[in-house]
Coordinates of C-alpha atoms in Angstrom, one line a residue:
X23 CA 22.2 41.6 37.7
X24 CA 25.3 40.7 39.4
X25 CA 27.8 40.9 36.1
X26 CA 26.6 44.7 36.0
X27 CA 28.4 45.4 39.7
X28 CA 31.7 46.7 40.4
X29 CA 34.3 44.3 41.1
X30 CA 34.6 45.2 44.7
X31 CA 30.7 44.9 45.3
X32 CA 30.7 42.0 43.3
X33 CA 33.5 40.3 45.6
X34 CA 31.6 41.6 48.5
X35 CA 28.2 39.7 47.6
X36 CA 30.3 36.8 46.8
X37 CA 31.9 36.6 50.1
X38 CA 28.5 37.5 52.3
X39 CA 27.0 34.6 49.7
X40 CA 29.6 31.9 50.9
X41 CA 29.0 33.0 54.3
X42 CA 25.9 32.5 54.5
X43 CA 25.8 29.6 52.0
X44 CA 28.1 27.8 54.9
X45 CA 25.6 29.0 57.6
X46 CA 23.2 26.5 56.0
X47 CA 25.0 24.0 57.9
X48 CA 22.9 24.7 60.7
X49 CA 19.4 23.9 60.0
X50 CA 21.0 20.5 58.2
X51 CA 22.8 19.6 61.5
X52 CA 19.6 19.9 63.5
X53 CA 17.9 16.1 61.9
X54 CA 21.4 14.8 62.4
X55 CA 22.0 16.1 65.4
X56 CA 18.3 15.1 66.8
X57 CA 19.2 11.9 65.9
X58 CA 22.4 11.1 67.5
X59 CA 21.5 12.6 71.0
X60 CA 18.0 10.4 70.4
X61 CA 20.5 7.4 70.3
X62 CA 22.1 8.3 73.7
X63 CA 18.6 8.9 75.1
X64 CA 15.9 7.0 74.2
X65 CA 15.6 3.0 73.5
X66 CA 16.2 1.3 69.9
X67 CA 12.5 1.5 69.3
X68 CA 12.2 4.6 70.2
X69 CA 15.0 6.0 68.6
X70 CA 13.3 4.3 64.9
X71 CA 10.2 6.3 65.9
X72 CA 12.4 9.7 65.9
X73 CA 14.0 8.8 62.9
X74 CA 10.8 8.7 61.2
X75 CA 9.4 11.7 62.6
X76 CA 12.9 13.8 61.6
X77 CA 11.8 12.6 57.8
X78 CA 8.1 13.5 58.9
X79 CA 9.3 17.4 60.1
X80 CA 11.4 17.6 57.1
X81 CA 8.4 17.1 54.9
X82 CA 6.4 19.4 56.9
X83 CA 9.2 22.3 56.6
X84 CA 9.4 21.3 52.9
X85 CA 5.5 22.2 53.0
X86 CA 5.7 25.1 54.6
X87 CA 8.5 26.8 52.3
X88 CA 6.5 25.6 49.8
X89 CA 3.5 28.1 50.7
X90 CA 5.5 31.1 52.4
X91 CA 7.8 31.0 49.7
X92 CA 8.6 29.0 47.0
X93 CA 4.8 30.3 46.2
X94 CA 5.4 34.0 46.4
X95 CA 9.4 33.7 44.3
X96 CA 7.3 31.4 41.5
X97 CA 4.7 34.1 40.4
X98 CA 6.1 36.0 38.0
X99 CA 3.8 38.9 38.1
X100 CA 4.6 40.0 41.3
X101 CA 7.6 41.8 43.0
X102 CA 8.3 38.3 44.7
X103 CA 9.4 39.6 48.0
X104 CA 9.0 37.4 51.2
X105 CA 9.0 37.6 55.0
X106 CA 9.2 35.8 57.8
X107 CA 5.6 35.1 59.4
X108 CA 5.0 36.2 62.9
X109 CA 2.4 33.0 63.4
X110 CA 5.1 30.6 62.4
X111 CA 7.6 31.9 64.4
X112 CA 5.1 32.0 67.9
X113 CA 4.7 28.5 66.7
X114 CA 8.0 27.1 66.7
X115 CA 8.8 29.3 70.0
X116 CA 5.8 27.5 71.8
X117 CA 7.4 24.4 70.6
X118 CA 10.8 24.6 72.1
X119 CA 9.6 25.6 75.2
X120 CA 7.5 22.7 75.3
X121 CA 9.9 20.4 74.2
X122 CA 12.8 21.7 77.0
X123 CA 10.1 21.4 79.5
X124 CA 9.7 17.2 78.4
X125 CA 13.5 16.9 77.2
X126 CA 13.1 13.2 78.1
X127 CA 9.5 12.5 76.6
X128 CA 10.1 11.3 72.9
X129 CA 6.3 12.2 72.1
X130 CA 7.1 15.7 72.6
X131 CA 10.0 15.6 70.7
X132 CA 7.9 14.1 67.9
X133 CA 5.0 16.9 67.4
X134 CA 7.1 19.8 68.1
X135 CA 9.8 18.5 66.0
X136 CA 7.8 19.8 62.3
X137 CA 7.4 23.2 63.7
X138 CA 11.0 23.7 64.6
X139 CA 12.0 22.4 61.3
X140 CA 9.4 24.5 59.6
X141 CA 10.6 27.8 61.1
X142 CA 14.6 26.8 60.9
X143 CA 13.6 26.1 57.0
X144 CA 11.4 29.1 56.4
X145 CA 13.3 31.4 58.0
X146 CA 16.7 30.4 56.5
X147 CA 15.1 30.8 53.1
X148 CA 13.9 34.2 54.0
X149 CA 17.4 35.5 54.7
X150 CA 19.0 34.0 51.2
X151 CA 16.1 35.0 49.4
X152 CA 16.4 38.6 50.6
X153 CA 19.8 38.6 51.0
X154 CA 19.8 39.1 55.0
X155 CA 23.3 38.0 55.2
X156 CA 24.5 39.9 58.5
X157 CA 20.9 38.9 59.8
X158 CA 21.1 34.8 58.6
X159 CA 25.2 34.9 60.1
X160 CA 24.2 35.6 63.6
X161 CA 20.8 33.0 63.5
X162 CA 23.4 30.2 61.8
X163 CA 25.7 30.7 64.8
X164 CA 22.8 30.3 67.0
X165 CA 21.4 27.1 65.7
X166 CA 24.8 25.7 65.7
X167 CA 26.2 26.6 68.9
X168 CA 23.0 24.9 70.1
X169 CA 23.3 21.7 67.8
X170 CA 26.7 21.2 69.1
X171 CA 26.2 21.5 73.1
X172 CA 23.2 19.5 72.8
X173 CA 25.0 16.9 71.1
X174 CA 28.3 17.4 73.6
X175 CA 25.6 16.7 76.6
X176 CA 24.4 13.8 75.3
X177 CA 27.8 12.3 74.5
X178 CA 28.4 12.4 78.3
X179 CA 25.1 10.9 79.6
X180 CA 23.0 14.4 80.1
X181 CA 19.4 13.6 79.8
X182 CA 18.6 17.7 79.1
X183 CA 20.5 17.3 75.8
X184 CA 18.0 18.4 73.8
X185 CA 17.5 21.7 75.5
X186 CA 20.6 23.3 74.4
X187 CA 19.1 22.1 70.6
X188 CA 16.0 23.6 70.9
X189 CA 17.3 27.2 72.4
X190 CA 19.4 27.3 69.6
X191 CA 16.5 27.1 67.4
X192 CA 14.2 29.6 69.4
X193 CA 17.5 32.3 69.2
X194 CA 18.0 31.6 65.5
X195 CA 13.8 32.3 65.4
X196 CA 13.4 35.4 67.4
X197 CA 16.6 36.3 64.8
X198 CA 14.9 35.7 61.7
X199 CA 11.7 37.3 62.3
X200 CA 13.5 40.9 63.2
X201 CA 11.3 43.9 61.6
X202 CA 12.0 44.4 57.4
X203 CA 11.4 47.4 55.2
X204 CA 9.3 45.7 52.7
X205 CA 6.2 43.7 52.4
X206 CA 5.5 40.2 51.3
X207 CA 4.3 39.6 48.1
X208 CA 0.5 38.2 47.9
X209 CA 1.1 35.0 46.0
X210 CA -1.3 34.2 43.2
X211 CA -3.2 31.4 44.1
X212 CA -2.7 29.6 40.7
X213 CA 0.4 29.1 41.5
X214 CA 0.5 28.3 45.2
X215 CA -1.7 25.2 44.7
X216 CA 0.6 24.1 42.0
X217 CA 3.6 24.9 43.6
X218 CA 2.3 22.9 46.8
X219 CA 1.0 20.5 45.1
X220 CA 4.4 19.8 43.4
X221 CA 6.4 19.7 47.1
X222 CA 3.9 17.4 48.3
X223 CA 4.4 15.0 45.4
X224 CA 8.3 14.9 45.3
X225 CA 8.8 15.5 49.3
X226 CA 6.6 12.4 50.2
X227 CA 8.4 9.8 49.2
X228 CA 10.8 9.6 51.8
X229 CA 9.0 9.7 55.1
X230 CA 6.9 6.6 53.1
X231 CA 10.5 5.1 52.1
X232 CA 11.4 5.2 55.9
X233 CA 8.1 4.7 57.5
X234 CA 8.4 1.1 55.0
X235 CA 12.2 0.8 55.9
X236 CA 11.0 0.7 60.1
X237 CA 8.5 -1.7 59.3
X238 CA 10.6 -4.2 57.0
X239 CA 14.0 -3.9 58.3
X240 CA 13.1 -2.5 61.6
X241 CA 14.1 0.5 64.1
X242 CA 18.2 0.0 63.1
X243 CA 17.5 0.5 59.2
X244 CA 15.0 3.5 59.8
X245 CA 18.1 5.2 62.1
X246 CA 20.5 4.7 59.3
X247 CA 18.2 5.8 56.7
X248 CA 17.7 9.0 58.2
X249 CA 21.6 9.0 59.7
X250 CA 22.9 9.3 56.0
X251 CA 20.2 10.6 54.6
X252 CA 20.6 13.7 57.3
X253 CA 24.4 13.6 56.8
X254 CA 24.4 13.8 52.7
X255 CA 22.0 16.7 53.2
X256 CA 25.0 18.7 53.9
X257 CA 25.4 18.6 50.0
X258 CA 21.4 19.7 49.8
X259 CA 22.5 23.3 51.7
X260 CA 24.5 24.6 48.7
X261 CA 21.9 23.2 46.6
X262 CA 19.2 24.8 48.4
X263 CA 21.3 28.1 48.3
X264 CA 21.3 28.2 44.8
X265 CA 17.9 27.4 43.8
X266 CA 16.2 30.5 46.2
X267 CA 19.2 32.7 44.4
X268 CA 18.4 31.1 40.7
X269 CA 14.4 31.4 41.6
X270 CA 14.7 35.2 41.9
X271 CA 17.4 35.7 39.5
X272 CA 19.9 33.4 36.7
X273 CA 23.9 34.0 39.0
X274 CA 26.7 31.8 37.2
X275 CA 28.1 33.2 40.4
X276 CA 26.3 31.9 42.7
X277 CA 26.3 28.6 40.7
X278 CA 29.9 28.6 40.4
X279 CA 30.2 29.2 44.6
X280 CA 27.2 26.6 45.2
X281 CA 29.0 23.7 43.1
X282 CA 32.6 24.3 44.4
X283 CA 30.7 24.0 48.4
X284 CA 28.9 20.7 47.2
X285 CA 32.5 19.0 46.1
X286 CA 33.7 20.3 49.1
X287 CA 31.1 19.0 51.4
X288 CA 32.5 15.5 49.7
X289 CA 35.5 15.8 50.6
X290 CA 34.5 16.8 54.1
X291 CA 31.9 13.8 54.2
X292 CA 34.3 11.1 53.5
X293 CA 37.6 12.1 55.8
X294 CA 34.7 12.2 58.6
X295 CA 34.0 8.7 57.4
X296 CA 37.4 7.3 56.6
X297 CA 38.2 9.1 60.6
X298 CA 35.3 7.4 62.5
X299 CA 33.3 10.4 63.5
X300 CA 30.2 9.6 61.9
X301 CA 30.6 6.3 64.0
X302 CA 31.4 8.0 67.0
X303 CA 28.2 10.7 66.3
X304 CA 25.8 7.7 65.2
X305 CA 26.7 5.5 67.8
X306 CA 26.5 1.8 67.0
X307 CA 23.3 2.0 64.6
X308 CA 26.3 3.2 62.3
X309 CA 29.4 1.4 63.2
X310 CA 27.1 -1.8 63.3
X311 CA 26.6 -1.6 59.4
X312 CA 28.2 -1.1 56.2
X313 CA 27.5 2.5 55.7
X314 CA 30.6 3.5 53.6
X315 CA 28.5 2.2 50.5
X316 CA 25.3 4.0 51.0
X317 CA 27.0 7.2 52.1
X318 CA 28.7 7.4 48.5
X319 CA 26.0 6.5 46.6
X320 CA 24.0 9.2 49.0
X321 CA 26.3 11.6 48.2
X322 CA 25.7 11.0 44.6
X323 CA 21.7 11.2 44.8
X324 CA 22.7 14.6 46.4
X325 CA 25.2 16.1 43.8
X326 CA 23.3 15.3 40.9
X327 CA 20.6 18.0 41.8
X328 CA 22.6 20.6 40.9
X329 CA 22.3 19.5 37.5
X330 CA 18.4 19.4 38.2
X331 CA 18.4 22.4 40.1
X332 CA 19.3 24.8 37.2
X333 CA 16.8 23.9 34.6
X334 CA 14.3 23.4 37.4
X335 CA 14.9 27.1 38.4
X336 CA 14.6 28.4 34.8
X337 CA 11.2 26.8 34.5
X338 CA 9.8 28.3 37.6
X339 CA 11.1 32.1 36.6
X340 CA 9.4 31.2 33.2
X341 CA 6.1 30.7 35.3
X342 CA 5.9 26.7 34.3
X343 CA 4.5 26.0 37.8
X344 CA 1.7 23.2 35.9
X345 CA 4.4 21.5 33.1
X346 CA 6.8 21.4 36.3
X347 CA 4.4 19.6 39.0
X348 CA 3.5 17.6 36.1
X349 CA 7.4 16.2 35.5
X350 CA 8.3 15.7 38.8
X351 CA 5.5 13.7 39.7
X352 CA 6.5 11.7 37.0
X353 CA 9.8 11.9 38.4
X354 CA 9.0 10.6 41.9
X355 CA 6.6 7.8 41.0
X356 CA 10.1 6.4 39.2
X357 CA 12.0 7.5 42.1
X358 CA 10.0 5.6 44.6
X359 CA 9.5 2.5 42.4
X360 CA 13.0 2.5 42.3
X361 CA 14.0 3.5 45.7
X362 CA 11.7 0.0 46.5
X363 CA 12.9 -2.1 44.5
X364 CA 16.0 -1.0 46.6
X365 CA 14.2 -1.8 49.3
X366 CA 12.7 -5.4 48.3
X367 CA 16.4 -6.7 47.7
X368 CA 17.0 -5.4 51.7
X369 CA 19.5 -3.0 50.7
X370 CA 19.7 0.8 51.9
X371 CA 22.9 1.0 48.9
X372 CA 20.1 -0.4 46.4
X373 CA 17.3 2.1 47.9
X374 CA 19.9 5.3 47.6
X375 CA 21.4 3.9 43.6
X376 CA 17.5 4.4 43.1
X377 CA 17.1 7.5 43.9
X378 CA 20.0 8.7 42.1
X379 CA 18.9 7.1 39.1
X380 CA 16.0 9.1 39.2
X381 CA 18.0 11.8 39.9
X382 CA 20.2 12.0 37.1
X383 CA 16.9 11.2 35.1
X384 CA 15.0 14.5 36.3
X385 CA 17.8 16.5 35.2
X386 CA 17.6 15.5 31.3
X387 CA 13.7 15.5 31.8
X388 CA 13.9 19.0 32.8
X389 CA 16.3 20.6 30.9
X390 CA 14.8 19.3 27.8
X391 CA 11.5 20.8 28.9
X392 CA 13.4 24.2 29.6
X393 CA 15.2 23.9 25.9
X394 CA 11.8 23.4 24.6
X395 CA 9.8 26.5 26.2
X396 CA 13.1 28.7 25.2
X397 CA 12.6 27.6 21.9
X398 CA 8.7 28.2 21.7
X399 CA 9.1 31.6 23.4
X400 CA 11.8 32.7 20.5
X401 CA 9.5 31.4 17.9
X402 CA 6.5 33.4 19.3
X403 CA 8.8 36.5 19.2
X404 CA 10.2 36.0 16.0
X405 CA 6.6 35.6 14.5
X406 CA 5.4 38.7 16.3
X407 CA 8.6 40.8 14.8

């Protein structure tokens, strides 16, 4: 356990942690940044069809960790150990050549845009799961470096933008799938369906909530929706951090680290608002609307799963893989009934106060479900002493 190191190894685990809890900035940039150089280089209608496909590729990378992963670090009777797979990494390398080769063909951008996603999410997780720090540093850089040129050439009219994106993304890969020492864990299959079953459910809604947003409000409120949606997820990579860190093992230090980065990524979230660079990144699908409103309240949805995320985490450690896809399917029916209603009264502020309803919601739902199983599993000890 962490509290058992000495302080200078504990300070040293905390610093690589916060390194590479920052370095998730990356693979949340690449939606946004897909997005904004899609708004210098492709049509209006075009640019609502991307937006729905970065939700679509997010869904799909959610899927994918679901199986490579969050499978193998939810069963509880094996060494949970994971790796990067060598298929999904050919994949997503196929894909970015593919896509540089038809920069300016927004179909291609569209299919290969889940793979790319998939790897950026699986491979990310890898590294924090294992604690790959040096490893996840240098892929981070990578995906960045090639976020921000891409976005740079777009900004001045260069219609190979997303080239410099997608060789980020195939450095960061070839990265990430370096040799290890260990073996993955075979997952037990119980769980794996469950577990998938459970991402499917919650991870859904959204590409539904936009796909409805394009056709009711049109291509402009589908770019939005996915603009802030993409640019609140910078709270979701301290989030993310913590639950692969609380899924292997309970670190008030790593909680403490994760919920100090998500009030900074606020702070940083609103003086790029208050200063106009979210316009100036968005282009005029942004400056064009009220988005101060929905931002916050985005923001909000965000921030209140880290009061989900700790419960959640204790009740997949405990093995709860069935009470927990049963909760949050319970959870997301609400969320999306809410999110709706949002989106009946034409309001993207409405459709994100929804979600953080449900939100805040799921976190009492799951913590009193984690109180109860403490409680039952104390009383079956008690009455076996």
């Amino acid at each position: 356990m962490t509290a058992d190191l000495p302080a200078p190894l504990r300070l040293r685990r905390a610093t690589l942690s916060l390194i590479t809890l920052l370095g998730g900035v990356s693979v949340a940039v690449i939606p946004a940044a897909t997005v904004a150089i899609s708004s210098r280089l492709f049509s209006r209608p075009e640019q609502g069809v991307i937006a729905v496909a970065v939700m679509v590729a997010t869904f799909a990378g959610q899927l994918t960790f679901a199986v490579v992963l969050e499978s193998r670090l939810s069963s509880a009777a094996t060494d949970r150990r994971v790796v990067f797979p060598l298929w999904l990494a050919g994949l997503a390398l196929v894909a970015a050549v593919v896509i540089a080769l038809n920069a300016t063909n927004p179909v291609v951008l569209c299919l290969g845009l889940p793979l790319l996603i998939a790897a950026l999410e699986v491979g990310r997780g890898v590294s924090v799961a294992e604690r790959l720090d040096l490893r996840e540093i240098w892929a981070s850089i990578a995906v960045g470096l090639g976020a921000l040129a891409g976005v740079a050439a777009a900004f001045t009219g260069q219609d190979w933008a997303l080239i410099p994106l997608v060789a980020g993304i195939a450095l960061a890969t070839l990265v990430r799938c370096l040799p290890v020492t260990h073996r993955a864990s075979r997952p037990e299959p119980a769980v794996m369906s469950w577990v998938v079953a459970d991402t499917a459910i919650t991870g859904v809604i959204y590409p539904l909530l936009n796909v409805m947003i394009l056709t009711l409000i049109g291509p402009g409120g589908a770019v939005l929706f996915t603009a802030i949606a993409t640019v609140s997820g910078l709270l979701a990579i301290p989030l993310n951090f913590m639950r692969l860190r609380l899924l292997k093992e309970h670190s008030r230090l790593d909680i403490v680290v994760s919920a100090g980065a998500v009030v900074a990524a606020v702070v940083v979230l609103m003086m790029l608002e208050l200063t106009g660079v979210l316009g100036f990144i968005f282009g005029g699908v942004w400056t064009g609307s009220a988005a101060v409103l929905p931002l916050v309240l985005a923001c909000g949805w965000r921030a209140a799963s880290l009061a989900t995320t700790i419960p959640f985490a204790a009740l997949r450690r405990m093995g709860e893989v069935r009470l927990l896809t049963g909760l949050r399917a319970a959870v997301s029916v609400i969320a999306f009934v809410l999110a709706g209603i949002g989106l009946a009264l034409n309001s993207l502020s409405a459709v994100f106060l929804g979600l953080l309803i449900a939100e805040l919601a799921s976190a009492v739902v799951y913590e009193l479900a984690r109180r109860r199983r403490v409680r039952a599993a104390a009383l079956v000890v008690a009455a076996a002493a």
